[in-house]
PDB file of C-alpha atoms in Angstrom:
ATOM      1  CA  UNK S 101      38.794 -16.183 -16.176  1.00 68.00           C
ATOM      2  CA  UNK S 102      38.874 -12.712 -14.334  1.00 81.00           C
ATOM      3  CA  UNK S 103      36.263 -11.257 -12.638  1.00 83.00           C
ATOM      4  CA  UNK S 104      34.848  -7.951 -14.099  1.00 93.00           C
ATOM      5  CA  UNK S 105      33.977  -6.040 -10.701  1.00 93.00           C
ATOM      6  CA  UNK S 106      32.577  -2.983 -13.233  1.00 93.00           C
ATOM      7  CA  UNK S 107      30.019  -4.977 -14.367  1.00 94.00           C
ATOM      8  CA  UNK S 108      29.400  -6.598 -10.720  1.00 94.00           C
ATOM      9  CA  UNK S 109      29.505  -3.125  -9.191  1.00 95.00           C
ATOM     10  CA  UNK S 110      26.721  -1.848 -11.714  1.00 95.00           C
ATOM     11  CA  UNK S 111      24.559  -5.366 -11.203  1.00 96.00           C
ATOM     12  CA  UNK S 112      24.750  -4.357  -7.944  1.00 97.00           C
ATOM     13  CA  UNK S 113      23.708  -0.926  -7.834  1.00 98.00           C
ATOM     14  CA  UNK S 114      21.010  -1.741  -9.731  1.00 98.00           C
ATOM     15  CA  UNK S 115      19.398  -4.138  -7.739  1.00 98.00           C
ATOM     16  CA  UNK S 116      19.607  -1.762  -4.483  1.00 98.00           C
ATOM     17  CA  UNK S 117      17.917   0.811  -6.440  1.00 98.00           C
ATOM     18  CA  UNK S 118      15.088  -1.512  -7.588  1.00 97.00           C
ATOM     19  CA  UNK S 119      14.364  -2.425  -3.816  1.00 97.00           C
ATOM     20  CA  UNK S 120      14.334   0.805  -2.305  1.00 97.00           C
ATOM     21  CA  UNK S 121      11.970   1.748  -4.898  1.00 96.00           C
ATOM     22  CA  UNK S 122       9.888  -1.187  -4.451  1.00 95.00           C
ATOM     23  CA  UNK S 123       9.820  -0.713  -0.794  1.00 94.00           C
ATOM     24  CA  UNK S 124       8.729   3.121  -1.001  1.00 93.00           C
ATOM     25  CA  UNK S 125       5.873   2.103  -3.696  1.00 93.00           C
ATOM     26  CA  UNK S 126       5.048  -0.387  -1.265  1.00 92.00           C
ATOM     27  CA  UNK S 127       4.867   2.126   1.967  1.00 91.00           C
ATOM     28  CA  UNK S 128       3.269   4.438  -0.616  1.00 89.00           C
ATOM     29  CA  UNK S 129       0.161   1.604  -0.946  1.00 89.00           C
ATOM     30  CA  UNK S 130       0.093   0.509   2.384  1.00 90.00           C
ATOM     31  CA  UNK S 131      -1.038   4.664   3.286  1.00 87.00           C
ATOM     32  CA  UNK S 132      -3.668   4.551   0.517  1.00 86.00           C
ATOM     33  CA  UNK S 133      -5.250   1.194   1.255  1.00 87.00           C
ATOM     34  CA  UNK S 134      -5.333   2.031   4.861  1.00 87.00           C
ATOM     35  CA  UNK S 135      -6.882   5.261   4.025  1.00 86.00           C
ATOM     36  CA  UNK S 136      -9.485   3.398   1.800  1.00 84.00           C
ATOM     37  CA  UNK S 137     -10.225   0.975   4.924  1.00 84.00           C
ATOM     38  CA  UNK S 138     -10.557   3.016   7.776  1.00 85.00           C
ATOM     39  CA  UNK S 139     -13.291   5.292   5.402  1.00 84.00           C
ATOM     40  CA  UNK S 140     -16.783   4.945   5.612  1.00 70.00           C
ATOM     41  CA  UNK S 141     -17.978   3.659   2.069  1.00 64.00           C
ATOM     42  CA  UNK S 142     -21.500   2.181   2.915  1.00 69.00           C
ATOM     43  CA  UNK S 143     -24.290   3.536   1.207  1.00 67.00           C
ATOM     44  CA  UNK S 144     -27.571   3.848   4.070  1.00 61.00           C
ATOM     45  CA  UNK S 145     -30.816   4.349   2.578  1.00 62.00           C
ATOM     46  CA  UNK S 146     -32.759   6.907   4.621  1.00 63.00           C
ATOM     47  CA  UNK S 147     -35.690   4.330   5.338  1.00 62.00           C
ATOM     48  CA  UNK S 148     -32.342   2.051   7.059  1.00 59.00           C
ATOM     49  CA  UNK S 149     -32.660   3.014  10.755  1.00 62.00           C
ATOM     50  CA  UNK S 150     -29.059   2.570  12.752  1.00 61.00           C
ATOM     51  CA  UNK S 151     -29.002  -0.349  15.197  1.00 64.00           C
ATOM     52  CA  UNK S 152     -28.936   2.153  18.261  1.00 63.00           C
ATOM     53  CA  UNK S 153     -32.434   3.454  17.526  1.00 60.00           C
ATOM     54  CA  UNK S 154     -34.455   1.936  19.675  1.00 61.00           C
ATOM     55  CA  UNK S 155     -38.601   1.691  18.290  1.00 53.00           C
TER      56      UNK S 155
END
């Protein structure tokens, strides 16, 4: 049985272009769920006073 290194070659090629796209997808959602964390999203009413107002 001989080995077809064409077909190994290509397997292999492959596979290292699936990761680095799987890595830079996964840099590219780190940056946006970091961005969506470190934002401000709560909603204050305007009769909610902020915990350094004193009376």
């Amino acid at each position: 049985m001989e080995i077809n290194w064409i077909i190994i070659a290509a397997v292999l090629v492959c596979a290292i272009a699936l990761i680095r796209y799987l890595i830079k997808k996964n840099q590219k959602d780190k940056k946006d769920v970091t961005k969506f964390f470190n934002t401000d999203t709560t909603i204050r009413k305007e009769s909610e006073r902020d915990e350094d107002e004193e009376y």
